Short mmCIF file of C-alpha atoms and ligand atoms in Angstrom, two decimals:
data_model
loop_
_atom_site.label_atom_id
_atom_site.label_comp_id
_atom_site.label_asym_id
_atom_site.label_seq_id
_atom_site.Cartn_x
_atom_site.Cartn_y
_atom_site.Cartn_z
CA MET A 1 81.73 100.13 87.98
CA LYS A 2 78.22 99.11 87.25
CA ILE A 3 76.68 96.13 89.74
CA SER A 4 74.40 93.85 88.28
CA TYR A 5 72.66 90.86 90.16
CA SER A 6 72.45 88.16 87.08
CA GLY A 7 74.51 87.18 83.79
CA LYS A 8 77.45 85.63 82.74
CA PRO A 9 80.91 86.77 83.99
CA ASP A 10 84.22 87.11 82.26
CA ILE A 11 85.34 85.13 85.40
CA GLN A 12 83.64 83.98 88.52
CA ILE A 13 85.52 84.53 92.06
CA ILE A 14 85.28 81.88 94.17
CA PRO A 15 86.03 82.36 97.66
CA SER A 16 86.76 79.58 99.51
CA PHE A 17 88.26 78.69 103.36
CA THR A 18 88.83 74.99 102.20
CA ALA A 19 90.79 72.76 99.57
CA ILE A 20 88.59 72.24 96.74
CA LYS A 21 87.70 69.22 95.13
CA GLY A 22 89.38 68.63 91.85
CA VAL A 23 91.93 71.47 92.26
CA ASP A 24 95.39 69.77 93.04
CA LYS A 25 95.91 71.20 96.96
CA LYS A 26 99.45 71.96 95.53
CA LEU A 27 98.09 75.06 93.98
CA PHE A 28 95.10 75.99 96.10
CA LYS A 29 94.59 74.76 99.66
CA GLY A 30 91.93 77.90 100.60
CA GLU A 31 94.47 79.64 102.88
CA ALA A 32 94.75 83.32 103.18
CA GLY A 33 96.67 84.98 100.64
CA GLU A 34 96.39 81.86 98.18
CA SER A 35 94.61 83.04 94.55
CA LEU A 36 94.52 80.45 91.46
CA ILE A 37 93.32 81.38 88.29
CA ILE A 38 92.08 78.82 85.91
CA PRO A 39 91.24 80.79 82.58
CA THR A 40 90.16 77.99 80.72
CA GLU A 41 87.49 77.21 83.27
CA LYS A 42 86.36 81.29 83.66
CA LYS A 43 87.39 81.01 87.30
CA LEU A 44 89.28 82.42 89.75
CA TYR A 45 89.98 80.27 93.00
CA LEU A 46 89.96 83.02 96.02
CA GLY A 47 92.08 81.34 99.65
CA LEU A 48 90.02 83.48 102.54
CA GLY A 49 92.23 81.50 105.63
CA LYS A 50 90.29 80.47 108.72
CA LYS A 51 87.01 81.19 109.16
CA ASP A 52 87.05 82.58 112.85
CA LYS A 53 90.18 84.63 111.70
CA LEU A 54 88.73 86.79 109.24
CA GLU A 55 88.63 90.07 110.59
CA SER A 56 87.26 93.26 107.98
CA ALA A 57 90.03 95.38 107.18
CA ASP A 58 91.15 91.64 105.76
CA VAL A 59 88.41 91.15 103.79
CA ARG A 60 88.40 94.46 102.68
CA ALA A 61 92.15 93.82 101.29
CA THR A 62 91.29 90.54 99.72
CA PHE A 63 88.95 91.87 97.51
CA ALA A 64 90.94 94.99 96.05
CA LYS A 65 94.03 92.83 95.60
CA THR A 66 91.67 90.35 93.65
CA ALA A 67 90.45 93.29 92.06
CA LYS A 68 93.80 94.71 90.50
CA SER A 69 95.09 91.29 89.20
CA LEU A 70 91.97 90.95 87.47
CA MET A 71 92.38 94.65 86.08
CA THR A 72 94.63 93.23 83.04
CA GLY A 73 92.29 94.30 80.27
CA LYS A 74 91.36 90.72 79.87
CA TYR A 75 88.25 90.82 81.93
CA SER A 76 85.39 93.43 82.06
CA LYS A 77 82.69 91.40 83.66
CA ILE A 78 83.33 89.54 86.94
CA GLY A 79 81.01 87.32 89.29
CA ILE A 80 81.36 86.39 92.78
CA LYS A 81 80.09 83.02 94.44
CA TRP A 82 78.64 83.79 97.44
CA ASN A 83 79.95 82.35 100.58
CA SER A 84 77.66 82.98 103.15
CA ALA A 85 80.31 83.19 105.80
CA LEU A 86 81.43 86.36 104.06
CA ASN A 87 77.68 88.12 104.89
CA LYS A 88 78.26 90.02 107.68
CA PHE A 89 81.10 91.46 105.53
CA SER A 90 79.53 91.71 102.19
CA THR A 91 80.04 95.83 102.37
CA GLU A 92 84.07 95.22 102.67
CA VAL A 93 83.94 92.68 99.92
CA LEU A 94 82.19 95.00 97.56
CA GLU A 95 84.01 98.32 99.03
CA GLY A 96 87.60 96.42 98.80
CA PHE A 97 86.70 95.41 94.84
CA MET A 98 85.12 98.73 94.08
CA LEU A 99 88.01 100.93 95.83
CA ALA A 100 90.73 98.85 94.02
CA ASN A 101 88.96 99.34 90.36
CA HIS A 102 90.72 102.92 89.78
CA HIS A 103 93.69 104.08 87.54
CA VAL A 104 96.01 107.64 88.21
CA ALA A 105 97.34 107.77 84.68
CA LYS A 106 94.67 110.26 84.44
CA TYR A 107 97.20 112.94 81.77
CA LYS A 108 98.34 109.90 79.41
CA THR A 109 96.94 110.79 75.85
CA GLY A 110 95.55 108.31 72.81
CA LYS A 111 96.07 104.71 73.23
CA GLU A 112 98.15 104.63 76.44
CA LEU A 113 95.29 106.36 77.81
CA LYS A 114 93.13 103.48 75.90
CA LYS A 115 95.23 101.10 77.37
CA GLU A 116 94.62 102.42 81.23
CA ASN A 117 90.88 102.64 80.79
CA GLU A 118 90.12 99.46 79.49
CA LYS A 119 91.97 97.62 82.26
CA LEU A 120 89.22 98.80 84.61
CA ILE A 121 86.39 96.40 85.84
CA GLN A 122 83.03 97.36 84.33
CA GLU A 123 81.01 95.14 86.06
CA LEU A 124 80.15 93.53 89.19
CA ILE A 125 77.97 90.53 89.60
CA VAL A 126 77.21 89.73 92.97
CA PRO A 127 74.37 88.01 94.69
CA LYS A 128 70.63 90.11 94.63
CA GLU A 129 70.58 89.86 98.59
CA LEU A 130 73.14 92.62 98.47
CA LYS A 131 71.15 95.18 95.97
CA LYS A 132 70.56 96.61 99.38
CA GLU A 133 74.09 98.32 100.05
CA SER A 134 75.75 98.15 96.56
CA GLY A 135 74.35 101.62 95.35
CA ASP A 136 75.32 103.48 98.22
CA ILE A 137 79.16 101.60 98.08
CA VAL A 138 79.17 102.25 94.39
CA LYS A 139 78.49 106.27 95.51
CA VAL A 140 81.41 105.95 98.36
CA ALA A 141 83.99 104.47 95.88
CA GLU A 142 82.98 107.31 93.43
CA ALA A 143 83.43 110.06 95.94
CA VAL A 144 86.95 108.17 96.99
CA HIS A 145 88.04 107.98 93.32
CA TYR A 146 86.72 111.56 92.44
CA VAL A 147 89.14 112.83 95.68
CA ARG A 148 92.16 110.77 94.61
CA ASP A 149 92.01 112.71 90.90
CA ILE A 150 92.06 116.22 93.13
CA VAL A 151 94.63 115.27 95.37
CA THR A 152 96.89 113.79 92.52
CA GLY A 153 96.20 116.49 89.76
CA PRO A 154 98.61 118.13 89.03
CA PRO A 155 98.45 122.13 90.39
CA ASN A 156 98.50 123.43 86.81
CA ILE A 157 95.62 122.41 86.53
CA VAL A 158 94.00 122.01 89.48
CA THR A 159 93.60 125.48 90.62
CA THR A 160 91.88 127.23 93.26
CA ASP A 161 89.29 128.44 90.32
CA TYR A 162 89.23 123.81 89.36
CA VAL A 163 88.65 123.07 92.84
CA ALA A 164 85.88 126.21 93.71
CA ASN A 165 84.67 125.06 90.32
CA GLU A 166 84.19 121.81 91.22
CA ALA A 167 82.88 122.99 94.57
CA LYS A 168 79.93 124.76 92.59
CA LYS A 169 79.21 121.58 90.52
CA ILE A 170 79.03 119.47 93.91
CA ALA A 171 76.86 122.06 95.55
CA ARG A 172 74.48 121.99 92.46
CA ALA A 173 74.34 117.94 92.40
CA GLY A 174 73.97 117.77 96.09
CA ALA A 175 71.76 120.13 97.22
CA ALA A 176 73.56 122.32 98.78
CA SER A 177 73.82 126.02 98.77
CA ILE A 178 77.59 127.54 98.35
CA LYS A 179 79.22 130.93 98.27
CA VAL A 180 83.13 131.09 96.38
CA TYR A 181 84.11 134.53 98.33
CA ASP A 182 87.43 136.25 96.76
CA LYS A 183 90.24 138.18 97.36
CA ALA A 184 88.52 141.14 97.49
CA TRP A 185 86.38 139.57 100.31
CA LEU A 186 89.22 137.68 102.47
CA LYS A 187 90.55 141.61 102.41
CA LYS A 188 87.26 143.22 103.65
CA ASN A 189 86.66 140.53 106.21
CA LYS A 190 89.94 140.98 106.96
CA MET A 191 91.29 137.32 106.74
CA GLY A 192 95.12 139.22 107.28
CA ALA A 193 96.32 135.25 107.78
CA ILE A 194 95.25 133.46 104.57
CA LEU A 195 96.04 136.95 102.54
CA GLY A 196 99.52 136.04 104.39
CA VAL A 197 99.76 132.78 102.86
CA ASN A 198 98.47 133.91 99.56
CA ALA A 199 100.82 137.56 99.06
CA GLY A 200 103.41 135.80 97.04
CA SER A 201 101.19 133.85 94.78
CA GLY A 202 100.57 137.04 92.00
CA LYS A 203 97.79 136.00 89.77
CA LYS A 204 96.42 133.43 91.58
CA GLY A 205 94.14 133.97 93.47
CA ALA A 206 92.35 133.12 97.24
CA LYS A 207 89.52 131.74 97.87
CA LEU A 208 87.43 130.82 100.66
CA VAL A 209 84.60 128.27 99.22
CA VAL A 210 81.60 128.16 102.35
CA LEU A 211 79.28 124.95 101.41
CA ASP A 212 75.81 124.71 103.40
CA TYR A 213 73.71 121.20 102.89
CA LYS A 214 70.88 121.33 105.24
CA PRO A 215 67.89 118.65 104.39
CA SER A 216 64.36 119.57 105.72
CA GLY A 217 64.08 118.87 109.43
CA ALA A 218 68.23 119.43 110.02
CA LYS A 219 68.26 121.01 113.73
CA LYS A 220 70.62 124.10 112.79
CA ALA A 221 73.90 123.72 114.38
CA PRO A 222 75.40 121.82 111.76
CA ILE A 223 78.92 119.81 111.89
CA MET A 224 81.13 121.68 110.25
CA LEU A 225 84.37 120.44 108.17
CA VAL A 226 86.96 122.57 107.52
CA GLY A 227 89.99 121.12 104.49
CA LYS A 228 92.96 123.07 103.77
CA GLY A 229 93.33 123.45 99.80
CA LEU A 230 96.88 124.48 99.53
CA ILE A 231 96.81 123.89 96.24
CA PHE A 232 100.96 123.88 95.62
CA ASP A 233 103.26 124.34 99.11
CA SER A 234 106.51 125.53 97.97
CA GLY A 235 107.36 126.24 101.36
CA GLY A 236 107.70 130.23 100.85
CA TYR A 237 110.77 131.85 102.01
CA ASN A 238 111.28 128.74 103.96
CA LEU A 239 111.45 127.33 100.87
CA LYS A 240 111.21 123.53 101.00
CA PRO A 241 114.47 121.42 99.26
CA THR A 242 114.83 118.79 96.50
CA LYS A 243 112.89 115.44 97.60
CA HIS A 244 110.76 117.53 99.85
CA ILE A 245 108.54 119.89 97.46
CA GLU A 246 107.42 117.57 94.08
CA ASP A 247 104.63 116.57 95.76
CA MET A 248 102.76 119.15 97.60
CA GLN A 249 100.16 119.49 94.97
CA GLN A 250 98.96 117.08 97.39
CA ASP A 251 98.04 120.01 99.89
CA MET A 252 94.70 120.30 99.37
CA ALA A 253 93.75 117.03 100.05
CA GLY A 254 91.71 118.04 103.30
CA GLY A 255 89.88 120.36 101.04
CA ALA A 256 89.40 117.66 98.69
CA THR A 257 88.18 115.30 101.24
CA VAL A 258 85.61 117.69 102.41
CA LEU A 259 83.86 117.96 98.72
CA GLY A 260 84.11 113.80 98.29
CA VAL A 261 82.03 113.92 101.68
CA PHE A 262 79.55 116.90 100.31
CA LYS A 263 79.52 114.58 96.98
CA LEU A 264 77.93 111.82 99.38
CA LEU A 265 75.36 113.92 101.54
CA LYS A 266 72.34 113.72 99.59
CA GLN A 267 73.18 110.30 98.13
CA LEU A 268 73.77 108.81 101.96
CA LYS A 269 70.66 110.68 103.21
CA ILE A 270 72.33 111.68 105.76
CA LYS A 271 69.62 113.75 108.21
CA ARG A 272 72.19 116.43 109.87
CA ARG A 273 73.15 119.95 108.41
CA VAL A 274 76.78 120.11 107.53
CA VAL A 275 78.88 122.99 106.43
CA GLY A 276 81.75 122.90 104.38
CA VAL A 277 84.29 125.74 104.56
CA ILE A 278 87.41 125.32 102.41
CA PRO A 279 90.38 127.92 102.24
CA LEU A 280 92.14 127.64 98.90
CA THR A 281 96.01 129.51 97.52
CA ASP A 282 98.85 128.92 97.04
CA ASN A 283 102.40 128.82 99.09
CA MET A 284 104.62 130.69 96.46
CA ILE A 285 107.56 133.51 96.13
CA ASP A 286 107.15 136.84 94.81
CA SER A 287 108.91 139.72 95.96
CA ASP A 288 105.60 140.66 97.41
CA ALA A 289 105.43 136.81 99.80
CA GLN A 290 105.30 136.47 103.22
CA ARG A 291 108.79 136.93 105.10
CA PRO A 292 109.37 135.02 108.30
CA SER A 293 109.08 137.95 110.97
CA ASP A 294 105.89 139.26 109.59
CA ILE A 295 103.07 139.55 111.35
CA VAL A 296 99.19 138.75 110.26
CA THR A 297 95.46 139.33 111.60
CA ALA A 298 94.05 136.64 110.94
CA TYR A 299 90.12 136.67 111.47
CA ASN A 300 89.18 136.61 115.21
CA GLY A 301 91.76 139.50 115.45
CA LYS A 302 94.29 137.68 117.29
CA THR A 303 98.19 138.66 115.46
CA ILE A 304 99.93 135.70 114.17
CA GLU A 305 104.23 136.10 113.79
CA ILE A 306 105.32 134.45 111.16
CA ARG A 307 108.34 132.63 112.27
CA ASN A 308 108.23 129.82 109.26
CA THR A 309 106.69 130.52 106.46
CA ASP A 310 106.28 126.56 105.36
CA ALA A 311 103.73 126.51 108.43
CA GLU A 312 101.19 128.10 106.27
CA GLY A 313 98.65 125.27 106.81
CA ARG A 314 97.54 125.90 110.07
CA LEU A 315 97.50 129.80 109.09
CA ILE A 316 94.50 129.25 106.42
CA LEU A 317 93.01 127.51 108.83
CA ALA A 318 93.29 129.78 111.20
CA ASP A 319 90.97 132.34 109.28
CA ALA A 320 88.61 129.48 107.67
CA LEU A 321 88.13 127.99 111.36
CA ALA A 322 87.29 131.58 113.34
CA TYR A 323 85.37 132.39 110.75
CA GLY A 324 83.26 128.90 110.80
CA VAL A 325 82.82 129.11 114.47
CA LYS A 326 81.45 132.39 114.50
CA THR A 327 79.10 132.59 112.07
CA PHE A 328 77.59 128.92 111.64
CA LYS A 329 77.79 128.13 115.82
CA PRO A 330 78.33 124.12 115.01
CA GLU A 331 77.27 121.10 117.48
CA TYR A 332 80.70 119.97 115.88
CA THR A 333 83.71 121.52 114.00
CA ILE A 334 85.77 118.81 112.18
CA ASP A 335 88.96 120.35 110.51
CA LEU A 336 91.33 118.01 108.52
CA ALA A 337 94.64 118.94 106.75
CA THR A 338 98.15 117.75 105.39
CA LEU A 339 99.16 119.67 108.28
CA THR A 340 102.93 118.42 109.72
CA GLY A 341 105.69 115.95 108.59
CA ALA A 342 106.25 115.19 111.97
CA CYS A 343 103.07 113.28 111.88
CA VAL A 344 104.53 111.38 109.05
CA VAL A 345 107.28 110.76 111.11
CA ALA A 346 105.01 109.46 114.02
CA LEU A 347 102.64 106.97 112.74
CA GLY A 348 103.24 106.76 109.17
CA ASP A 349 100.90 106.20 106.40
CA ARG A 350 98.73 103.72 108.76
CA TYR A 351 97.64 105.84 111.05
CA ALA A 352 95.86 109.55 110.84
CA GLY A 353 96.99 111.75 113.75
CA VAL A 354 93.73 112.98 115.76
CA MET A 355 93.78 116.02 118.24
CA GLY A 356 91.11 118.23 119.81
CA ASN A 357 89.19 119.32 122.56
CA ASP A 358 86.43 117.06 123.13
CA LYS A 359 86.60 113.64 124.28
CA LYS A 360 83.47 112.12 122.68
CA LEU A 361 83.73 113.76 119.31
CA ILE A 362 87.29 111.96 119.30
CA GLU A 363 86.08 108.88 120.17
CA GLY A 364 83.55 109.11 117.47
CA LEU A 365 85.94 109.36 115.00
CA VAL A 366 88.35 106.90 116.20
CA ALA A 367 85.04 104.71 116.08
CA ALA A 368 84.48 105.24 112.64
CA GLY A 369 87.74 104.88 111.52
CA GLU A 370 88.04 101.33 113.05
CA LYS A 371 84.94 100.56 110.50
CA THR A 372 86.48 101.98 107.52
CA ASP A 373 90.42 101.02 108.24
CA GLU A 374 91.13 104.58 107.84
CA LEU A 375 92.62 104.17 111.61
CA LEU A 376 93.24 107.38 113.54
CA TRP A 377 95.57 108.12 116.51
CA GLU A 378 95.25 110.64 119.19
CA LEU A 379 97.77 112.90 119.71
CA PRO A 380 97.88 115.53 122.91
CA ILE A 381 97.80 119.46 122.94
CA HIS A 382 99.49 119.53 126.46
CA LYS A 383 99.33 123.11 128.05
CA ASP A 384 103.10 123.57 126.96
CA PHE A 385 102.65 123.09 123.67
CA LYS A 386 100.00 126.07 123.75
CA GLU A 387 102.35 128.05 125.86
CA ALA A 388 104.75 127.42 123.20
CA MET A 389 103.42 128.38 120.38
CA LYS A 390 102.66 131.96 122.52
CA GLY A 391 104.13 135.03 120.53
CA ILE A 392 106.77 137.59 122.09
CA ILE A 393 105.81 141.19 120.09
CA GLY A 394 102.16 139.09 118.74
CA ASP A 395 99.95 137.17 119.91
CA ILE A 396 101.00 133.92 118.82
CA ARG A 397 103.31 132.44 116.14
CA ASN A 398 103.06 130.25 113.79
CA ALA A 399 105.86 128.08 114.59
CA ASP A 400 108.11 128.37 118.08
CA ASN A 401 111.66 128.87 117.84
CA GLY A 402 113.92 126.31 117.20
CA THR A 403 112.24 122.94 118.73
CA SER A 404 109.62 122.55 116.38
CA TYR A 405 110.36 119.23 115.11
CA MET A 406 109.78 118.21 119.16
CA ALA A 407 105.61 117.13 119.20
CA GLY A 408 105.49 118.85 115.89
CA SER A 409 101.87 118.06 115.05
CA SER A 410 101.01 118.73 118.30
CA LYS A 411 102.19 121.96 118.45
CA ALA A 412 100.49 122.79 114.91
CA GLY A 413 96.79 121.50 117.01
CA ALA A 414 98.07 123.81 120.08
CA PHE A 415 98.20 126.92 117.15
CA LEU A 416 95.29 125.70 115.81
CA GLU A 417 93.21 126.07 119.29
CA TYR A 418 93.17 129.28 119.32
CA PHE A 419 91.21 129.71 116.75
CA VAL A 420 87.90 127.63 117.86
CA ASP A 421 86.44 129.59 120.11
CA LYS A 422 84.73 127.52 122.58
CA SER A 423 83.35 124.99 119.58
CA LYS A 424 83.83 120.95 120.24
CA TRP A 425 86.59 120.74 117.78
CA ALA A 426 88.92 117.66 116.10
CA HIS A 427 91.64 118.24 113.75
CA LEU A 428 92.87 115.47 111.58
CA ASP A 429 96.75 115.66 110.40
CA ILE A 430 96.59 113.69 107.22
CA ALA A 431 99.96 114.30 106.20
CA GLY A 432 100.93 110.72 105.96
CA THR A 433 97.93 108.85 104.76
CA ALA A 434 96.73 111.66 102.20
CA TYR A 435 99.04 110.53 99.77
CA VAL A 436 101.27 107.57 99.90
CA SER A 437 103.77 106.25 97.34
CA LYS A 438 103.44 102.85 98.25
CA PRO A 439 99.37 102.50 97.78
CA LYS A 440 97.66 99.84 100.16
CA ALA A 441 95.94 97.17 98.07
CA HIS A 442 92.64 99.21 98.28
CA GLU A 443 94.44 102.55 97.51
CA SER A 444 96.13 104.00 94.34
CA GLN A 445 99.26 105.44 94.19
CA TYR A 446 99.50 109.15 95.48
CA GLY A 447 96.04 110.57 95.81
CA THR A 448 94.34 107.66 98.56
CA GLY A 449 90.74 109.34 99.31
CA TYR A 450 91.76 109.41 103.15
CA GLY A 451 89.04 110.43 105.21
CA VAL A 452 85.90 110.85 102.55
CA ARG A 453 84.74 107.02 103.97
CA LEU A 454 85.54 107.68 107.89
CA LEU A 455 83.48 111.29 108.07
CA ALA A 456 80.81 109.18 105.74
CA GLU A 457 80.64 106.64 108.43
CA PHE A 458 80.68 109.43 110.91
CA LEU A 459 77.99 111.00 110.21
CA ARG A 460 75.65 107.88 109.70
CA ALA A 461 76.40 107.10 113.22
CA LEU A 462 75.46 110.73 114.85
N1 BES B 1 102.17 120.95 104.13
C1 BES B 1 103.08 120.86 104.95
C2 BES B 1 103.38 119.13 105.67
C3 BES B 1 103.64 118.08 104.75
C4 BES B 1 104.41 117.24 104.65
C5 BES B 1 102.29 117.48 104.19
C6 BES B 1 104.58 116.32 103.82
C7 BES B 1 102.70 116.43 103.43
C8 BES B 1 103.53 116.13 103.63
C9 BES B 1 103.23 121.71 105.98
O1 BES B 1 102.32 122.75 105.19
C10 BES B 1 104.22 122.25 106.72
O2 BES B 1 105.37 122.52 105.32
N2 BES B 1 104.60 121.96 107.96
C11 BES B 1 105.99 121.91 108.08
C12 BES B 1 105.56 122.63 109.37
C13 BES B 1 107.00 123.71 110.20
C14 BES B 1 107.64 124.50 109.35
C15 BES B 1 106.34 124.19 111.32
C16 BES B 1 106.49 121.00 108.16
O3 BES B 1 105.78 119.62 108.84
O4 BES B 1 107.94 120.71 108.33
ZN1 ZN B 2 104.61 123.78 104.20
ZN1 ZN B 3 101.46 122.67 103.61
#
């Protein structure tokens, strides 16, 4: 969507806290949630409710809803009549509107596809006072849409090669260096945990993508972002049943989010060095597939008892984290992963889980999420959970026996902590927020792009 500062809109949004002179009060009083289109006048009256009760998340949602209501194919240029009470919410107004302007029917063809594309709004006309911030917001919304498309995309198209190629494109455009390591390199570097997960995937490759954004003058110790890039999670021999397996192409959302952030680093002029590490593989079943009771050796030399082949995300993250902290010695390590069903049960789609070993880092992430309405809720890593993840014949195990449903998200976090050494680290479990069947106002169905805005905000605030 283009933003412009003058022109004649197909329809003008008129936000208001009160009734409007000449408009029937039965139809519009300016209350929150009200919206009245008068096509003959090319106007949409939008109720904002009580001025002193206006909250940023509500403003974002209101404008997102309005955008969706206008995505019928009839309107391509939309104007907003500015109300000075919106000045402090200008980011939310633009963001809500732009985030909503997206569709998921990318794999439809012919007329059907054309119809979906024509529903998108092409141009938003706003006052020129918003020029300064609007450029960045367009970029941010594009990055969120980009992540949604990758997460929603089918796993026979969005393959390891596909994601690695996207990473290359992003590196090229975003002034980051990139390395895409293949299976031979993973073997040479003894990344037994990623290779174990990949073992049943036949010709489908395993890769480790490493991006490095190093703006001039940045200090050496980077912020490291590690994203789970599991192309399709069948569960492996602990096969997922019907109703749990269908949407498991979403399991690379953590990796896609890291790509979305890298798309933005140069555009938002982030001043810190940022390293991105994305382990990529499927979790499939053939005669070479990993079995429960196998033991693998991770990059840091620790042996892992495979108790459940469906707890594969923590395995690929184990190698990626251990490699990343050793190679880059980051100031902060943040990983993102659709890691546990337990997190979906605990927090639903409203909060992602956050846990880690550094209070300040967690507080910074929570604060960024409050600003962008990508909320985080801290879960504990009790030492008993670390204990529960210890192995009996090996060092640790990827699932504890029998009781893995108890504090499942925390135990996954406890497992990961064995691989971050002394790095200040936070883990975001985005299993409930990265992919939804019931989207919120600013979201699309399926991939949400959750986390891109949060991390961009976190990096900006550093
Ligand atoms: N990818 C799943 C987690 C998931 C579930 C993501 C639902 C999105 C929606 C993960 O690999 C997994 O299967 N975790 C297991 C762990 C268990 C075996 C210890 C789970 O949550 O059941
Ligand atoms: Zn799994
Ligand atoms: Zn998974």
